[in-house]
mmCIF file of C-alpha atoms (C1' of nucleotides) in Angstrom:
data_model
loop_
_atom_site.group_PDB
_atom_site.id
_atom_site.type_symbol
_atom_site.label_atom_id
_atom_site.label_comp_id
_atom_site.label_asym_id
_atom_site.label_seq_id
_atom_site.Cartn_x
_atom_site.Cartn_y
_atom_site.Cartn_z
ATOM 1 C CA MET A 25 3.161 36.142 44.107
ATOM 2 C CA THR A 26 4.567 34.973 40.739
ATOM 3 C CA PRO A 27 1.816 32.048 40.390
ATOM 4 C CA ARG A 28 2.976 28.634 40.378
ATOM 5 C CA ARG A 29 5.027 26.838 37.635
ATOM 6 C CA ARG A 30 2.933 24.345 35.316
ATOM 7 C CA CYS A 31 4.571 21.419 33.876
ATOM 8 C CA TRP A 32 4.283 19.769 30.658
ATOM 9 C CA LEU A 33 5.740 16.947 28.346
ATOM 10 C CA MET A 34 6.520 17.713 24.883
ATOM 11 C CA LYS A 35 7.458 15.290 22.094
ATOM 12 C CA SER A 36 10.484 15.200 19.810
ATOM 13 C CA GLU A 37 11.932 12.480 17.457
ATOM 14 C CA PRO A 38 15.221 12.671 18.636
ATOM 15 C CA GLU A 39 16.523 12.215 14.706
ATOM 16 C CA ASP A 40 14.772 15.137 14.102
ATOM 17 C CA PHE A 41 16.021 17.363 17.612
ATOM 18 C CA SER A 42 17.208 15.835 20.522
ATOM 19 C CA ILE A 43 17.905 16.838 23.793
ATOM 20 C CA ASP A 44 21.607 17.156 22.629
ATOM 21 C CA ASP A 45 20.446 19.622 20.118
ATOM 22 C CA LEU A 46 18.713 21.735 22.627
ATOM 23 C CA ALA A 47 21.620 21.761 24.864
ATOM 24 C CA ARG A 48 23.690 22.865 21.814
ATOM 25 C CA VAL A 49 21.671 25.495 20.886
ATOM 26 C CA GLY A 50 20.080 26.301 24.169
ATOM 27 C CA VAL A 51 16.763 27.768 22.870
ATOM 28 C CA GLU A 52 14.852 26.411 19.944
ATOM 29 C CA PRO A 53 11.368 27.634 18.717
ATOM 30 C CA TRP A 54 9.031 24.883 19.296
ATOM 31 C CA THR A 55 7.724 24.734 14.775
ATOM 32 C CA GLY A 56 5.698 22.209 13.451
ATOM 33 C CA VAL A 57 2.729 21.427 15.825
ATOM 34 C CA ARG A 58 -0.042 20.927 13.619
ATOM 35 C CA ASN A 59 -2.518 19.437 16.667
ATOM 36 C CA TYR A 60 -5.175 21.975 17.499
ATOM 37 C CA GLN A 61 -5.576 20.227 21.261
ATOM 38 C CA ALA A 62 -1.381 20.693 21.154
ATOM 39 C CA ARG A 63 -1.547 23.974 19.552
ATOM 40 C CA ASN A 64 -3.812 25.518 22.583
ATOM 41 C CA PHE A 65 -2.070 24.104 25.203
ATOM 42 C CA MET A 66 1.053 26.122 24.081
ATOM 43 C CA ARG A 67 -1.149 29.014 23.008
ATOM 44 C CA ASP A 68 -3.264 29.452 26.270
ATOM 45 C CA GLY A 69 -1.887 27.474 28.863
ATOM 46 C CA MET A 70 1.956 27.582 29.057
ATOM 47 C CA ARG A 71 3.189 30.600 30.462
ATOM 48 C CA GLU A 72 7.290 31.624 30.433
ATOM 49 C CA GLY A 73 9.593 29.964 32.903
ATOM 50 C CA ASP A 74 7.166 26.371 32.860
ATOM 51 C CA ARG A 75 8.837 23.227 33.177
ATOM 52 C CA VAL A 76 8.729 20.750 30.115
ATOM 53 C CA LEU A 77 9.812 17.259 30.386
ATOM 54 C CA PHE A 78 11.548 16.465 27.223
ATOM 55 C CA TYR A 79 10.551 12.877 25.253
ATOM 56 C CA HIS A 80 12.365 11.220 22.972
ATOM 57 C CA SER A 81 9.695 9.359 20.469
ATOM 58 C CA ASN A 82 9.340 7.272 17.563
ATOM 59 C CA CYS A 83 13.264 5.966 18.307
ATOM 60 C CA ASN A 84 14.409 2.693 20.165
ATOM 61 C CA VAL A 85 13.892 3.653 23.510
ATOM 62 C CA PRO A 86 11.684 5.993 23.745
ATOM 63 C CA GLY A 87 11.134 8.119 27.308
ATOM 64 C CA ILE A 88 11.848 11.605 29.183
ATOM 65 C CA TYR A 89 15.912 12.321 28.389
ATOM 66 C CA GLY A 90 15.961 15.796 29.855
ATOM 67 C CA ILE A 91 14.294 18.798 31.059
ATOM 68 C CA ALA A 92 13.360 22.101 29.631
ATOM 69 C CA GLU A 93 11.572 25.523 30.195
ATOM 70 C CA VAL A 94 9.076 27.740 28.247
ATOM 71 C CA ALA A 95 11.085 30.820 27.525
ATOM 72 C CA SER A 96 8.743 32.811 25.776
ATOM 73 C CA ALA A 97 4.595 33.334 25.380
ATOM 74 C CA ALA A 98 3.210 31.724 22.365
ATOM 75 C CA TYR A 99 3.254 32.941 18.881
ATOM 76 C CA PRO A 100 2.800 32.526 15.486
ATOM 77 C CA ASP A 101 4.476 29.382 14.119
ATOM 78 C CA PRO A 102 6.617 31.203 11.151
ATOM 79 C CA THR A 103 6.862 27.888 9.040
ATOM 80 C CA GLN A 104 3.066 27.501 8.415
ATOM 81 C CA PHE A 105 3.580 30.679 5.952
ATOM 82 C CA ASP A 106 6.756 29.290 4.781
ATOM 83 C CA GLY A 107 6.237 27.451 1.225
ATOM 84 C CA ARG A 108 9.606 25.794 1.697
ATOM 85 C CA SER A 109 8.911 24.289 4.839
ATOM 86 C CA LYS A 110 7.573 20.845 5.587
ATOM 87 C CA TYR A 111 4.915 22.653 8.143
ATOM 88 C CA PHE A 112 3.695 25.013 5.634
ATOM 89 C CA ASP A 113 -0.030 25.586 5.842
ATOM 90 C CA PRO A 114 -1.566 27.168 2.626
ATOM 91 C CA LYS A 115 -5.058 27.784 4.199
ATOM 92 C CA ALA A 116 -2.977 29.984 6.954
ATOM 93 C CA ARG A 117 -2.708 33.708 6.846
ATOM 94 C CA PRO A 118 -0.506 36.340 8.849
ATOM 95 C CA GLU A 119 -3.462 38.559 9.624
ATOM 96 C CA GLU A 120 -4.718 35.384 11.174
ATOM 97 C CA PRO A 121 -2.517 32.340 11.855
ATOM 98 C CA ARG A 122 -3.719 28.838 13.045
ATOM 99 C CA TRP A 123 -0.445 27.632 14.752
ATOM 100 C CA PHE A 124 1.211 28.961 17.643
ATOM 101 C CA LEU A 125 4.661 28.141 19.003
ATOM 102 C CA VAL A 126 6.706 28.788 22.381
ATOM 103 C CA ASP A 127 10.153 28.914 22.496
ATOM 104 C CA VAL A 128 11.932 26.270 24.724
ATOM 105 C CA ARG A 129 14.923 26.568 26.801
ATOM 106 C CA TYR A 130 17.360 23.617 27.621
ATOM 107 C CA VAL A 131 17.795 23.083 31.324
ATOM 108 C CA GLU A 132 19.269 19.809 31.523
ATOM 109 C CA THR A 133 20.022 16.200 30.608
ATOM 110 C CA LEU A 134 18.940 13.744 32.764
ATOM 111 C CA GLU A 135 21.534 11.079 33.955
ATOM 112 C CA ARG A 136 19.737 8.529 33.270
ATOM 113 C CA PRO A 137 16.647 8.970 31.076
ATOM 114 C CA ILE A 138 12.865 8.059 32.559
ATOM 115 C CA LEU A 139 11.836 5.306 29.835
ATOM 116 C CA LEU A 140 8.160 4.722 28.922
ATOM 117 C CA SER A 141 8.386 1.149 29.790
ATOM 118 C CA ARG A 142 9.338 2.493 33.466
ATOM 119 C CA ILE A 143 6.414 4.731 32.665
ATOM 120 C CA ARG A 144 4.544 2.065 32.205
ATOM 121 C CA GLU A 145 5.172 0.357 35.318
ATOM 122 C CA ALA A 146 4.716 3.048 37.229
ATOM 123 C CA GLU A 147 1.182 3.567 35.676
ATOM 124 C CA ALA A 148 -0.558 3.372 38.790
ATOM 125 C CA SER A 149 0.882 5.931 40.567
ATOM 126 C CA LEU A 150 0.315 8.530 37.885
ATOM 127 C CA GLY A 151 -3.446 8.686 38.055
ATOM 128 C CA ASP A 152 -5.686 7.694 34.983
ATOM 129 C CA ASP A 153 -5.752 11.517 33.475
ATOM 130 C CA PHE A 154 -2.121 11.322 32.288
ATOM 131 C CA ALA A 155 -1.922 11.697 28.487
ATOM 132 C CA LEU A 156 0.947 9.904 27.509
ATOM 133 C CA ILE A 157 0.289 6.474 28.552
ATOM 134 C CA ARG A 158 -3.569 6.850 28.148
ATOM 135 C CA ARG A 159 -4.584 4.465 24.996
ATOM 136 C CA GLY A 160 -4.719 6.169 21.714
ATOM 137 C CA THR A 161 -3.317 9.441 22.902
ATOM 138 C CA ARG A 162 -1.074 11.022 20.179
ATOM 139 C CA LEU A 163 -0.362 14.417 21.625
ATOM 140 C CA SER A 164 2.965 15.634 20.907
ATOM 141 C CA VAL A 165 2.084 18.794 23.942
ATOM 142 C CA LEU A 166 0.804 17.645 26.759
ATOM 143 C CA PRO A 167 -0.112 19.099 30.572
ATOM 144 C CA VAL A 168 1.320 17.255 33.599
ATOM 145 C CA SER A 169 0.620 17.913 37.046
ATOM 146 C CA SER A 170 2.575 18.795 39.478
ATOM 147 C CA ALA A 171 2.132 15.719 41.307
ATOM 148 C CA GLN A 172 2.723 13.740 38.156
ATOM 149 C CA TYR A 173 5.701 15.384 37.319
ATOM 150 C CA ASN A 174 7.266 14.797 40.854
ATOM 151 C CA THR A 175 6.172 11.053 40.732
ATOM 152 C CA LEU A 176 7.863 11.373 37.039
ATOM 153 C CA LEU A 177 11.102 12.539 38.146
ATOM 154 C CA ALA A 178 11.605 10.775 41.216
ATOM 155 C CA LEU A 179 11.462 7.433 38.795
ATOM 156 C CA GLU A 180 15.234 8.518 37.681
ATOM 157 C "C1'" DG B 22 -24.226 17.181 10.226
ATOM 158 C "C1'" DC B 23 -22.324 12.565 8.110
ATOM 159 C "C1'" DC B 24 -18.776 9.306 7.361
ATOM 160 C "C1'" DA B 25 -15.821 7.074 4.102
ATOM 161 C "C1'" DA B 26 -11.477 7.664 3.273
ATOM 162 C "C1'" DC B 27 -6.624 9.382 4.127
ATOM 163 C "C1'" DG B 28 -2.595 11.028 6.453
ATOM 164 C "C1'" DT B 29 -0.495 11.176 10.993
ATOM 165 C "C1'" DT B 30 1.668 9.384 15.288
ATOM 166 C "C1'" DG B 31 4.283 6.478 17.573
ATOM 167 C "C1'" DG B 32 5.251 1.831 20.054
ATOM 168 C "C1'" DC B 33 6.588 -2.215 18.809
ATOM 169 C "C1'" DG C 6 7.945 -2.515 8.518
ATOM 170 C "C1'" DC C 7 3.654 -2.968 10.437
ATOM 171 C "C1'" DC C 8 -0.552 -1.626 12.280
ATOM 172 C "C1'" DA C 9 -3.790 0.599 15.872
ATOM 173 C "C1'" DA C 10 -5.664 4.355 16.743
ATOM 174 C "C1'" DC C 11 -6.565 8.817 15.899
ATOM 175 C "C1'" DG C 12 -7.339 13.391 13.853
ATOM 176 C "C1'" DT C 13 -8.919 15.834 9.166
ATOM 177 C "C1'" DT C 14 -10.226 16.587 4.944
ATOM 178 C "C1'" DG C 15 -14.467 16.710 1.546
ATOM 179 C "C1'" DG C 16 -17.893 14.587 -1.099
ATOM 180 C "C1'" DC C 17 -22.912 14.748 -0.376
#
DNA sequence: GCCAACGTTGGC
DNA sequence: GCCAACGTTGGC
C-alpha cells in the first residue's frame, strides 16, 4: 500500500518564479533554499507525489496561487557549487553537499488565489502549528497537515 | 559556548 | 522603503 501523500507549502517570489512560470516549464528544480530547517523538510520529509501549495511571497498580494507536487527525491542543489550563481556556497563541497532540493511539478493554478489576508481570518481553524502565520516564522518550505490543507483549499 | 553584528525575509 | 524578527557568522 502506498503511503498517504504529505502536504507542504513552498514560497516563491513571483517576480523571481511564479505559478505561471511553473505552468510554462512544467517541472522545476527548487534551487536556492539556504535555510537548514527548510532543507531538512525537503531532504528528509518529501517524497515524490507529495502535494505542494504554491505561495507567492514578497509581492503586492501574497497568498496561495496554485498547486504543485513533488516530482523527485531530494538531491544536491547544483547551484551551491556554481561560482556564477547567486546561490553559490563556497563552503559546500561536492563530496559533502550542504544544500538539497526537489523537483516540483505543476498541477494547477487556482481560479481564485487563497490570499494571506483570508488565511489570517481563518487562523483559528488552522491550529496553532501552522507555520505560515506563526509570528516570526520565515520558512520558505513548511509542512502542512492534511487537515490544514483541506481547510486552506476550502477557503478558495 | 556566548553574543554582538550583520544579512535576510517578507508583510505592510 | 521601512522595519520586526530571525538565522548565521565570527571574535573572544
